Amino acid sequence: MTNKISRRKFLKVVAGSGVVGFGVMAAGCKGDPSGAQGWIPDQYQGKGDFPVNLKGRVAISQDNPSIERDDEKCILCGQCVEACKNVMGVYGNYPLPLKNEVACVGCGQCTIACPSGAITEKRNIQDVLAAIDDDSKHVVVQTAPATKVSLGEEFGMEPGASVGKKMVGALKEAGFDAVFDTCFSADLTIMEEASEFVHRLTKAKDEIPHLTSCCPGWVKYCEYFYPELMHNLSTCKSPQNMMGATIKSFYAEKKGIKPENIINVSIMPCTAKKFEVGREELQVDDQRDMDYVLTTRELAVLLKHKGIDLNTVAESEYDSVLGESTGAGKIFGATGGVTEAAVRTAYYFATGSNPPADLLSWQPVRGMKAVKEANATIPGVGTVNIAVCHGLENARQLLNGIKEHGSKWQFIEFMACPGGCIGGGGQPKSSVADIKQKRIAAIYKEDNSSAKRCSHDNTEIQSIYKEFYGKPLSEKAEKYLHTSFVNRHDRLF
Ligand code: SF4
Ligand code: SF4
């Protein structure tokens, strides 16, 4: 028998002795103390004006695919509540007691905020190691743009160090059978989404404003809190899932591999992606697009476990067929990047020419301002009013304004996390104050130095349409590259 007493048990004892504040905090939790569904702070709706950090911690259901908590490490500081409520606009924006679901969009911002490491991503490292060791499986990995400017931090490199080619070398050394670039499928997303936007502007005006759909945290937020706007969401799958569906169809066919023998892994800056891969709507012909997601942090653990040091590993190139990318695909990792990339290609679709220089370095949509506004004049289409929003609490305020006054924008980009994917909940934790700006600067540097800046100029994208998808929004493209959404409102209200 152990005499060990956890920090939390200790606090409960203190609470029992009537110490003000801690008593309120610990006594305010009911039901299963495991941190699962029942662990809801009663005092959230109780009387009194206790500061937010005494109101408890976020509730995490045991079947949450994105995050989990080790109660032994929790110091009941309330920082997770601060992030969930004030940055993400989730905690507190639903009535208590909870109805059928613990509200969580899987963003992982609480994992970044948690000072004791109690909340982490739900790890899939062992699943991926087992897949690599299984000779009957062809294990394919893809890497998101934001991970290329952050993984180095886990290996002591300068914030914002650009390590894309080193990451590819490390993944090949780790035993993956093919390494593809999510920037490629970001280019594919732009081909589909720019076509869809131009179609909506001209022929389906009731679907304007067009809301982007590549961020799974934002999509789930919309499904929970603004289901009446779901028909405005782009039907495009995220770049991760466009890549997954393309690997298990086009690539499988080309390589003569059965889709069921392919394991698709992604390296993402994001914990909400772990929820996204399990969505029923993201299956084609009974095959899940994606199998496992590792966060940037998890990849660092996996590489260290395999004895691979990013500082010394040899650089390598992405594999062909799904490995070429343009600057437009690369800027998906920063807030405003999807918009800038989409406008570059929408301009081309409308005019047949590439956009002028100012649209290739479009300052109004760049930077960390909570809501950025811009307008682009596209010959033949007119002036398009655009908003870019990051951080879901900002989204909540913007969407409430739209509900009240209507939308003055035709296109709105939403990213759940502050700064976009570079600030994702699966990114390395950092004490550098301007870490997000440093990562963003690295992304735009990559864009500037790219030989091609527009998604439609990607030669592998041109080939895949020629050989497989035909054209954007074709029947085949709709089957593999587009999706639908689920109204989750009634689960909370
Ligand atoms: S993952 Fe995001 S939504 Fe879920 S509890 Fe954490 S901060 Fe809140
Ligand atoms: S931030 Fe971490 S340590 Fe603090 S209350 Fe939340 S889970 Fe516990």
Coordinates of C-alpha atoms and ligand atoms in Angstrom, one line a residue:
M1 CA 0.0 0.0 0.0
T2 CA 1.3 3.4 -0.9
N3 CA 1.3 6.5 1.3
K4 CA 1.5 8.7 -1.8
I5 CA -1.1 11.5 -1.7
S6 CA -1.8 13.4 -4.9
R7 CA -1.8 17.2 -5.1
R8 CA -5.5 17.0 -5.9
K9 CA -6.3 14.8 -2.9
F10 CA -4.3 17.1 -0.8
L11 CA -6.4 20.1 -2.0
K12 CA -9.5 18.1 -1.2
V13 CA -8.3 17.7 2.3
V14 CA -7.6 21.4 2.6
A15 CA -11.0 22.1 1.1
G16 CA -12.5 19.9 3.8
S17 CA -10.8 22.0 6.5
G18 CA -12.7 25.0 5.2
V19 CA -9.9 27.1 3.7
V20 CA -11.7 29.7 1.7
G21 CA -11.2 29.7 -2.0
F22 CA -9.8 26.1 -2.3
G23 CA -12.9 25.0 -0.5
V24 CA -15.1 26.5 -3.1
M25 CA -12.9 25.1 -5.9
A26 CA -12.7 21.5 -4.8
A27 CA -16.2 21.2 -3.4
G28 CA -17.5 22.6 -6.7
C29 CA -16.7 19.4 -8.6
K30 CA -19.1 16.6 -8.7
G31 CA -19.4 13.0 -9.9
D32 CA -16.5 10.9 -11.2
P33 CA -13.3 12.6 -10.1
S34 CA -11.4 11.1 -12.9
G35 CA -11.6 14.3 -14.9
A36 CA -14.2 12.7 -17.2
Q37 CA -17.7 13.7 -18.0
G38 CA -18.9 14.3 -14.4
W39 CA -16.1 16.6 -13.4
I40 CA -17.9 19.9 -13.9
P41 CA -17.4 22.8 -11.6
D42 CA -20.8 23.5 -10.0
Q43 CA -19.8 26.9 -8.9
Y44 CA -19.6 28.0 -12.5
Q45 CA -23.3 28.8 -12.2
G46 CA -23.3 29.4 -8.5
K47 CA -23.6 32.6 -6.6
G48 CA -20.6 34.8 -5.9
D49 CA -18.0 36.6 -7.8
F50 CA -15.0 34.3 -7.5
P51 CA -12.3 35.0 -10.1
V52 CA -12.3 32.7 -13.1
N53 CA -9.2 30.8 -12.0
L54 CA -11.1 29.6 -8.9
K55 CA -13.9 28.2 -11.0
G56 CA -12.4 24.9 -11.8
R57 CA -10.9 23.4 -14.9
V58 CA -12.1 22.3 -18.3
A59 CA -14.2 19.1 -18.5
I60 CA -12.7 16.3 -20.6
S61 CA -14.7 13.3 -21.6
Q62 CA -13.0 10.0 -21.6
D63 CA -13.7 9.4 -25.3
N64 CA -12.3 12.8 -26.4
P65 CA -10.0 11.8 -29.3
S66 CA -7.9 15.0 -29.0
I67 CA -6.9 15.6 -25.4
E68 CA -6.6 13.9 -22.1
R69 CA -5.6 14.8 -18.5
D70 CA -3.4 13.1 -15.9
D71 CA -5.1 14.1 -12.7
E72 CA -2.0 13.4 -10.6
K73 CA -0.3 16.3 -12.3
C74 CA -3.2 18.8 -12.1
I75 CA -2.6 21.7 -9.7
L76 CA -6.1 23.1 -10.2
C77 CA -4.8 26.4 -11.4
G78 CA -7.7 27.1 -13.8
Q79 CA -5.4 28.1 -16.7
C80 CA -7.2 25.7 -19.0
V81 CA -10.5 27.4 -18.3
E82 CA -8.9 30.8 -19.1
A83 CA -7.8 29.5 -22.5
C84 CA -11.0 27.6 -23.3
K85 CA -13.3 30.5 -22.3
N86 CA -11.4 33.7 -23.2
V87 CA -9.4 32.6 -26.3
M88 CA -11.6 29.8 -27.7
G89 CA -15.1 31.0 -26.6
V90 CA -16.1 27.4 -25.7
Y91 CA -16.1 27.1 -21.9
G92 CA -19.2 28.9 -20.5
N93 CA -20.9 29.3 -23.8
Y94 CA -23.3 26.4 -23.2
P95 CA -25.8 25.9 -20.4
L96 CA -25.0 23.7 -17.4
P97 CA -25.6 21.0 -16.5
L98 CA -24.3 19.5 -19.7
K99 CA -26.8 17.7 -21.9
N100 CA -25.5 14.9 -24.1
E101 CA -21.9 15.9 -24.8
V102 CA -19.0 17.6 -23.1
A103 CA -18.4 20.7 -25.3
C104 CA -14.9 20.6 -26.8
V105 CA -13.7 21.5 -30.2
G106 CA -10.4 19.7 -29.7
C107 CA -8.3 22.7 -30.3
G108 CA -5.7 21.8 -27.7
Q109 CA -5.2 25.4 -26.5
C110 CA -5.6 24.1 -23.0
T111 CA -2.6 21.8 -23.5
I112 CA -0.5 24.9 -24.3
A113 CA -1.9 26.8 -21.3
C114 CA -1.6 24.0 -18.7
P115 CA 1.5 24.8 -16.7
S116 CA 2.0 21.3 -15.1
G117 CA 1.6 19.2 -18.3
A118 CA -1.5 17.6 -16.9
I119 CA -3.4 18.1 -20.1
T120 CA -1.8 16.7 -23.2
E121 CA -2.8 15.5 -26.7
K122 CA -4.1 12.0 -26.8
R123 CA -1.1 10.2 -28.0
N124 CA -0.9 8.0 -31.1
I125 CA 2.9 7.4 -31.1
Q126 CA 2.6 3.7 -30.3
D127 CA 0.0 3.1 -33.0
V128 CA 2.3 4.7 -35.6
L129 CA 5.4 2.8 -34.4
A130 CA 3.4 -0.5 -34.7
A131 CA 2.2 0.4 -38.2
I132 CA 5.8 1.1 -39.3
D133 CA 6.9 -2.3 -37.9
D134 CA 4.0 -4.1 -39.7
D135 CA 5.5 -5.3 -43.0
S136 CA 2.1 -5.9 -44.5
K137 CA 1.3 -2.2 -44.4
H138 CA 2.4 0.6 -46.6
V139 CA 2.8 3.6 -44.2
V140 CA 2.5 7.0 -45.8
V141 CA 3.1 10.2 -43.9
Q142 CA 2.3 13.8 -44.8
T143 CA 3.6 17.0 -43.0
A144 CA 1.6 20.2 -42.5
P145 CA 3.1 23.6 -43.4
A146 CA 3.2 24.9 -39.8
T147 CA 5.2 21.9 -38.6
K148 CA 8.1 22.8 -40.9
V149 CA 8.7 26.1 -39.0
S150 CA 8.3 24.7 -35.4
L151 CA 9.7 21.2 -35.1
G152 CA 13.2 22.6 -34.9
E153 CA 12.3 24.2 -31.5
E154 CA 12.0 20.7 -30.0
F155 CA 15.6 20.1 -31.0
G156 CA 17.0 23.4 -29.6
M157 CA 17.0 25.3 -32.8
E158 CA 16.1 29.0 -33.2
P159 CA 12.4 29.8 -33.1
G160 CA 11.0 29.8 -36.6
A161 CA 13.9 27.7 -38.0
S162 CA 12.8 26.2 -41.3
V163 CA 13.3 22.5 -41.1
G164 CA 11.1 21.0 -43.8
K165 CA 13.8 19.1 -45.7
K166 CA 15.3 17.8 -42.4
M167 CA 11.9 16.6 -41.3
V168 CA 11.5 14.7 -44.5
G169 CA 14.9 13.1 -44.0
A170 CA 14.0 12.2 -40.4
L171 CA 10.7 10.6 -41.4
K172 CA 12.4 8.5 -44.1
E173 CA 15.0 7.4 -41.5
A174 CA 12.2 6.6 -39.1
G175 CA 10.8 4.0 -41.6
F176 CA 7.9 5.6 -43.4
D177 CA 7.4 4.2 -46.9
A178 CA 6.5 7.5 -48.5
V179 CA 6.6 11.2 -47.3
F180 CA 4.2 13.6 -48.9
D181 CA 3.6 17.3 -48.4
T182 CA 0.4 18.7 -47.1
C183 CA 1.3 21.9 -48.9
F184 CA 0.6 19.9 -52.1
S185 CA -3.0 19.1 -50.9
A186 CA -3.3 22.7 -49.7
D187 CA -2.8 23.6 -53.4
L188 CA -5.4 21.0 -54.3
T189 CA -7.8 22.6 -51.7
I190 CA -7.3 26.0 -53.4
M191 CA -8.1 24.6 -56.8
E192 CA -11.4 23.2 -55.4
E193 CA -12.2 26.1 -53.0
A194 CA -11.5 28.9 -55.4
S195 CA -13.7 27.2 -58.0
E196 CA -16.4 26.8 -55.4
F197 CA -16.2 30.4 -54.3
V198 CA -16.4 31.7 -57.9
H199 CA -19.4 29.4 -58.5
R200 CA -21.1 30.7 -55.3
L201 CA -20.4 34.3 -56.2
T202 CA -22.0 34.0 -59.6
K203 CA -24.6 31.2 -59.3
A204 CA -25.3 30.3 -55.6
K205 CA -25.5 33.6 -53.8
D206 CA -27.5 32.1 -50.9
E207 CA -24.3 30.4 -49.9
I208 CA -22.4 33.7 -49.6
P209 CA -20.7 34.6 -47.3
H210 CA -18.4 31.7 -48.1
L211 CA -16.8 30.3 -44.9
T212 CA -13.6 28.4 -45.1
S213 CA -13.6 24.8 -43.8
C214 CA -10.0 23.6 -43.5
C215 CA -9.7 24.1 -39.7
P216 CA -11.5 21.2 -37.9
G217 CA -11.7 23.1 -34.6
W218 CA -13.6 26.0 -36.3
V219 CA -15.8 23.5 -38.2
K220 CA -16.9 21.8 -35.0
Y221 CA -17.5 25.2 -33.4
C222 CA -19.8 26.1 -36.3
E223 CA -21.6 22.8 -35.9
Y224 CA -22.1 23.4 -32.2
F225 CA -22.9 27.0 -32.0
Y226 CA -23.9 28.3 -35.5
P227 CA -25.5 25.4 -37.3
E228 CA -27.7 27.8 -39.3
L229 CA -24.4 28.8 -41.1
M230 CA -23.3 25.3 -42.0
H231 CA -24.6 25.7 -45.6
N232 CA -22.1 28.6 -45.9
L233 CA -19.2 26.4 -45.1
S234 CA -17.0 25.4 -48.0
T235 CA -17.7 21.7 -48.7
C236 CA -14.0 21.2 -49.3
K237 CA -12.3 18.7 -47.1
S238 CA -9.2 20.0 -45.3
P239 CA -5.8 19.6 -47.0
Q240 CA -5.1 16.7 -44.6
N241 CA -8.1 14.8 -45.7
M242 CA -7.9 15.7 -49.4
M243 CA -4.4 14.2 -49.2
G244 CA -5.7 11.1 -47.4
A245 CA -8.4 10.4 -49.9
T246 CA -6.1 11.0 -52.8
I247 CA -3.5 8.6 -51.3
K248 CA -6.0 5.8 -50.9
S249 CA -7.4 6.3 -54.5
F250 CA -5.1 7.9 -57.0
Y251 CA -1.8 6.9 -55.4
A252 CA -3.0 3.4 -54.4
E253 CA -4.1 2.8 -58.0
K254 CA -0.8 4.1 -59.4
K255 CA 1.3 2.0 -57.0
G256 CA -0.9 -1.1 -57.3
I257 CA -1.5 -1.2 -53.5
K258 CA -4.9 -2.1 -52.0
P259 CA -6.3 0.9 -50.1
E260 CA -6.9 -1.3 -47.0
N261 CA -3.2 -2.0 -46.9
I262 CA -2.3 1.7 -46.7
I263 CA -1.9 3.5 -43.3
N264 CA -2.1 7.2 -43.6
V265 CA -0.4 9.3 -40.9
S266 CA -0.1 13.0 -40.7
I267 CA 2.2 15.3 -38.8
M268 CA 0.0 18.3 -37.7
P269 CA 0.3 21.3 -35.5
C270 CA -3.2 20.5 -34.3
T271 CA -5.0 18.3 -31.9
A272 CA -8.4 18.9 -33.5
K273 CA -7.1 16.9 -36.4
K274 CA -7.3 13.8 -34.2
F275 CA -11.0 14.3 -34.0
E276 CA -11.3 15.1 -37.7
V277 CA -9.8 11.8 -38.8
G278 CA -12.5 9.9 -37.0
R279 CA -15.4 11.8 -38.6
E280 CA -17.8 9.4 -40.4
E281 CA -18.3 11.9 -43.2
L282 CA -14.6 11.6 -44.1
Q283 CA -14.7 8.1 -45.5
V284 CA -14.8 7.1 -49.1
D285 CA -15.8 3.5 -50.2
D286 CA -15.7 2.4 -46.6
Q287 CA -12.1 3.6 -46.2
R288 CA -11.2 6.3 -43.7
D289 CA -9.2 9.0 -45.5
M290 CA -6.7 9.2 -42.6
D291 CA -5.7 6.8 -39.9
Y292 CA -3.4 8.5 -37.4
V293 CA -2.4 12.1 -36.5
L294 CA 0.8 13.0 -34.6
T295 CA 1.2 16.5 -33.3
T296 CA 4.5 18.3 -33.8
R297 CA 5.3 17.5 -30.2
E298 CA 4.6 13.8 -30.7
L299 CA 6.8 13.7 -33.7
A300 CA 9.7 15.0 -31.7
V301 CA 9.1 12.3 -29.1
L302 CA 8.9 9.6 -31.8
L303 CA 12.1 10.8 -33.5
K304 CA 14.0 11.0 -30.2
H305 CA 12.7 7.5 -29.3
K306 CA 14.3 6.3 -32.6
G307 CA 17.5 8.1 -31.8
I308 CA 17.1 10.6 -34.7
D309 CA 18.5 14.1 -34.1
L310 CA 17.0 16.8 -36.4
N311 CA 20.3 18.8 -36.0
T312 CA 22.3 16.1 -37.7
V313 CA 19.9 14.2 -39.9
A314 CA 20.4 14.5 -43.7
E315 CA 18.0 16.6 -45.6
S316 CA 15.7 14.9 -48.1
E317 CA 13.0 15.8 -50.7
Y318 CA 9.3 14.9 -50.6
D319 CA 8.3 12.0 -52.7
S320 CA 6.9 12.7 -56.1
V321 CA 3.3 12.4 -57.3
L322 CA 2.0 14.2 -54.2
G323 CA 5.1 16.1 -53.1
E324 CA 5.3 19.3 -55.1
S325 CA 4.0 22.5 -53.6
T326 CA 3.8 26.3 -54.3
G327 CA 4.2 29.3 -52.0
A328 CA 0.4 29.4 -51.9
G329 CA 0.2 26.0 -50.3
K330 CA 2.9 26.9 -47.8
I331 CA 1.1 30.0 -46.4
F332 CA -1.9 27.9 -45.3
G333 CA 0.0 27.7 -41.9
A334 CA -0.6 31.3 -41.0
T335 CA -3.7 33.3 -40.4
G336 CA -4.8 34.9 -43.7
G337 CA -2.8 32.4 -45.7
V338 CA -5.8 30.4 -47.0
T339 CA -7.5 33.7 -48.1
E340 CA -4.4 35.0 -49.9
A341 CA -3.8 31.7 -51.6
A342 CA -7.5 31.4 -52.7
V343 CA -7.5 35.0 -54.1
R344 CA -4.4 34.3 -56.1
T345 CA -6.1 31.4 -57.9
A346 CA -9.6 33.0 -58.0
Y347 CA -8.0 35.9 -59.9
Y348 CA -6.4 33.4 -62.3
F349 CA -9.7 31.5 -62.8
A350 CA -11.6 34.8 -63.5
T351 CA -9.0 36.4 -65.8
G352 CA -6.7 33.7 -67.2
S353 CA -3.7 35.7 -65.8
N354 CA -1.7 35.4 -62.6
P355 CA -2.5 38.2 -60.0
P356 CA -0.5 41.4 -59.8
A357 CA 2.4 41.8 -57.3
D358 CA 0.3 43.4 -54.5
L359 CA -1.9 40.2 -54.4
L360 CA 1.2 38.1 -54.1
S361 CA 2.2 39.9 -50.9
W362 CA -1.2 40.9 -49.7
Q363 CA -0.6 42.8 -46.5
P364 CA -4.2 43.5 -45.3
V365 CA -4.8 39.8 -44.6
R366 CA -1.4 39.3 -42.9
G367 CA -0.5 39.8 -39.2
M368 CA -2.0 39.1 -35.8
K369 CA -4.9 41.5 -35.7
A370 CA -8.0 39.6 -34.4
V371 CA -10.2 40.4 -37.4
K372 CA -8.6 41.7 -40.6
E373 CA -10.6 43.1 -43.5
A374 CA -9.6 43.5 -47.1
N375 CA -11.1 43.8 -50.5
A376 CA -9.8 42.5 -53.8
T377 CA -10.9 43.7 -57.2
I378 CA -11.0 40.8 -59.7
P379 CA -11.8 41.8 -63.3
G380 CA -15.0 40.1 -64.4
V381 CA -16.0 39.3 -60.8
G382 CA -16.0 42.8 -59.2
T383 CA -14.8 43.7 -55.7
V384 CA -14.8 41.0 -53.1
N385 CA -15.0 41.9 -49.5
I386 CA -13.1 39.6 -47.2
A387 CA -12.6 39.1 -43.5
V388 CA -10.0 36.9 -41.8
C389 CA -10.5 35.8 -38.2
H390 CA -8.4 33.7 -35.8
G391 CA -9.2 32.6 -32.2
L392 CA -12.7 31.3 -31.7
E393 CA -13.8 33.9 -29.1
N394 CA -13.1 36.4 -31.9
A395 CA -15.1 34.3 -34.2
R396 CA -18.0 34.2 -31.8
Q397 CA -18.1 38.0 -31.6
L398 CA -17.9 38.3 -35.4
L399 CA -20.6 35.7 -36.0
N400 CA -23.0 37.3 -33.5
G401 CA -22.5 40.6 -35.4
I402 CA -23.4 38.8 -38.7
K403 CA -26.5 37.2 -37.1
E404 CA -27.6 40.6 -36.0
H405 CA -26.7 42.9 -38.9
G406 CA -25.9 40.5 -41.8
S407 CA -22.5 40.1 -43.5
K408 CA -20.7 42.8 -45.3
W409 CA -18.1 40.2 -46.4
Q410 CA -18.4 37.6 -49.2
F411 CA -15.5 35.4 -48.0
I412 CA -14.5 34.8 -44.4
E413 CA -11.5 32.7 -43.2
F414 CA -11.8 31.2 -39.8
M415 CA -8.9 29.6 -37.9
A416 CA -9.6 28.3 -34.4
C417 CA -6.1 29.0 -33.0
P418 CA -4.5 32.3 -32.4
G419 CA -2.2 33.0 -35.4
G420 CA -3.7 30.1 -37.3
C421 CA -2.0 26.7 -37.5
I422 CA 1.4 28.1 -36.4
G423 CA -0.3 28.7 -33.0
G424 CA -2.0 25.3 -33.0
G425 CA -2.6 23.2 -29.8
G426 CA -0.1 20.5 -31.0
Q427 CA 2.8 22.9 -31.5
P428 CA 5.9 23.0 -29.2
K429 CA 5.4 25.0 -26.1
S430 CA 7.6 28.1 -26.0
S431 CA 8.5 30.8 -23.6
V432 CA 9.5 33.1 -26.5
A433 CA 7.0 36.1 -26.4
D434 CA 6.8 36.6 -30.2
I435 CA 7.0 33.0 -31.2
K436 CA 4.0 33.1 -33.4
Q437 CA 5.3 36.1 -35.3
K438 CA 8.6 34.3 -35.8
R439 CA 6.9 31.2 -37.2
I440 CA 4.7 33.4 -39.5
A441 CA 7.8 35.3 -40.8
A442 CA 9.4 31.9 -41.6
I443 CA 6.4 30.8 -43.6
Y444 CA 6.2 34.0 -45.7
K445 CA 9.9 33.7 -46.3
E446 CA 9.3 30.2 -47.8
D447 CA 6.5 31.6 -49.9
N448 CA 8.7 34.5 -51.2
S449 CA 11.5 32.1 -52.1
S450 CA 9.2 29.6 -53.9
A451 CA 9.7 29.3 -57.7
K452 CA 5.9 29.1 -58.0
R453 CA 3.5 31.2 -55.9
C454 CA 0.1 30.1 -57.2
S455 CA -1.6 26.7 -56.6
H456 CA -2.7 26.4 -60.2
D457 CA 0.9 26.5 -61.4
N458 CA 1.8 23.3 -59.4
T459 CA 2.7 20.8 -62.1
E460 CA 1.7 17.8 -60.0
I461 CA -1.6 19.4 -59.4
Q462 CA -2.1 19.9 -63.1
S463 CA -1.2 16.2 -63.7
I464 CA -3.6 14.9 -61.1
Y465 CA -6.5 16.7 -62.7
K466 CA -5.4 15.4 -66.1
E467 CA -5.0 11.8 -65.0
F468 CA -7.6 11.5 -62.2
Y469 CA -9.9 14.2 -61.1
G470 CA -10.7 15.8 -64.5
K471 CA -11.4 19.3 -63.3
P472 CA -12.3 21.1 -60.1
L473 CA -15.8 20.2 -58.8
S474 CA -16.0 17.3 -61.2
E475 CA -18.1 14.2 -60.0
K476 CA -14.9 12.5 -59.0
A477 CA -13.5 15.5 -57.2
E478 CA -16.8 15.8 -55.3
K479 CA -16.6 12.2 -54.3
Y480 CA -13.1 12.3 -52.9
L481 CA -12.4 15.9 -52.0
H482 CA -15.6 17.3 -50.6
T483 CA -17.6 16.5 -47.5
S484 CA -20.7 17.4 -45.4
F485 CA -21.3 18.6 -41.9
V486 CA -23.2 17.6 -38.8
N487 CA -25.5 19.7 -36.7
R488 CA -24.2 19.3 -33.1
H489 CA -26.3 22.1 -31.6
D490 CA -28.9 19.8 -29.9
R491 CA -26.2 17.9 -28.1
L492 CA -25.4 21.0 -26.0
F493 CA -28.6 23.0 -25.8
Ligands
SF4_1 S1 -9.3 21.4 -26.5 FE1 -10.0 23.5 -26.8 S2 -12.2 23.4 -26.6 FE2 -11.4 21.5 -25.7 S3 -11.3 21.9 -23.6 FE3 -9.3 22.4 -24.5 S4 -9.4 24.6 -24.9 FE4 -11.5 23.9 -24.6
SF4_2 S1 -4.4 24.1 -16.6 FE1 -3.6 22.0 -16.1 S2 -3.0 22.1 -14.0 FE2 -4.3 23.9 -14.3 S3 -6.4 23.3 -13.8 FE3 -6.2 22.9 -15.9 S4 -5.5 20.8 -16.1 FE4 -5.1 21.4 -14.0

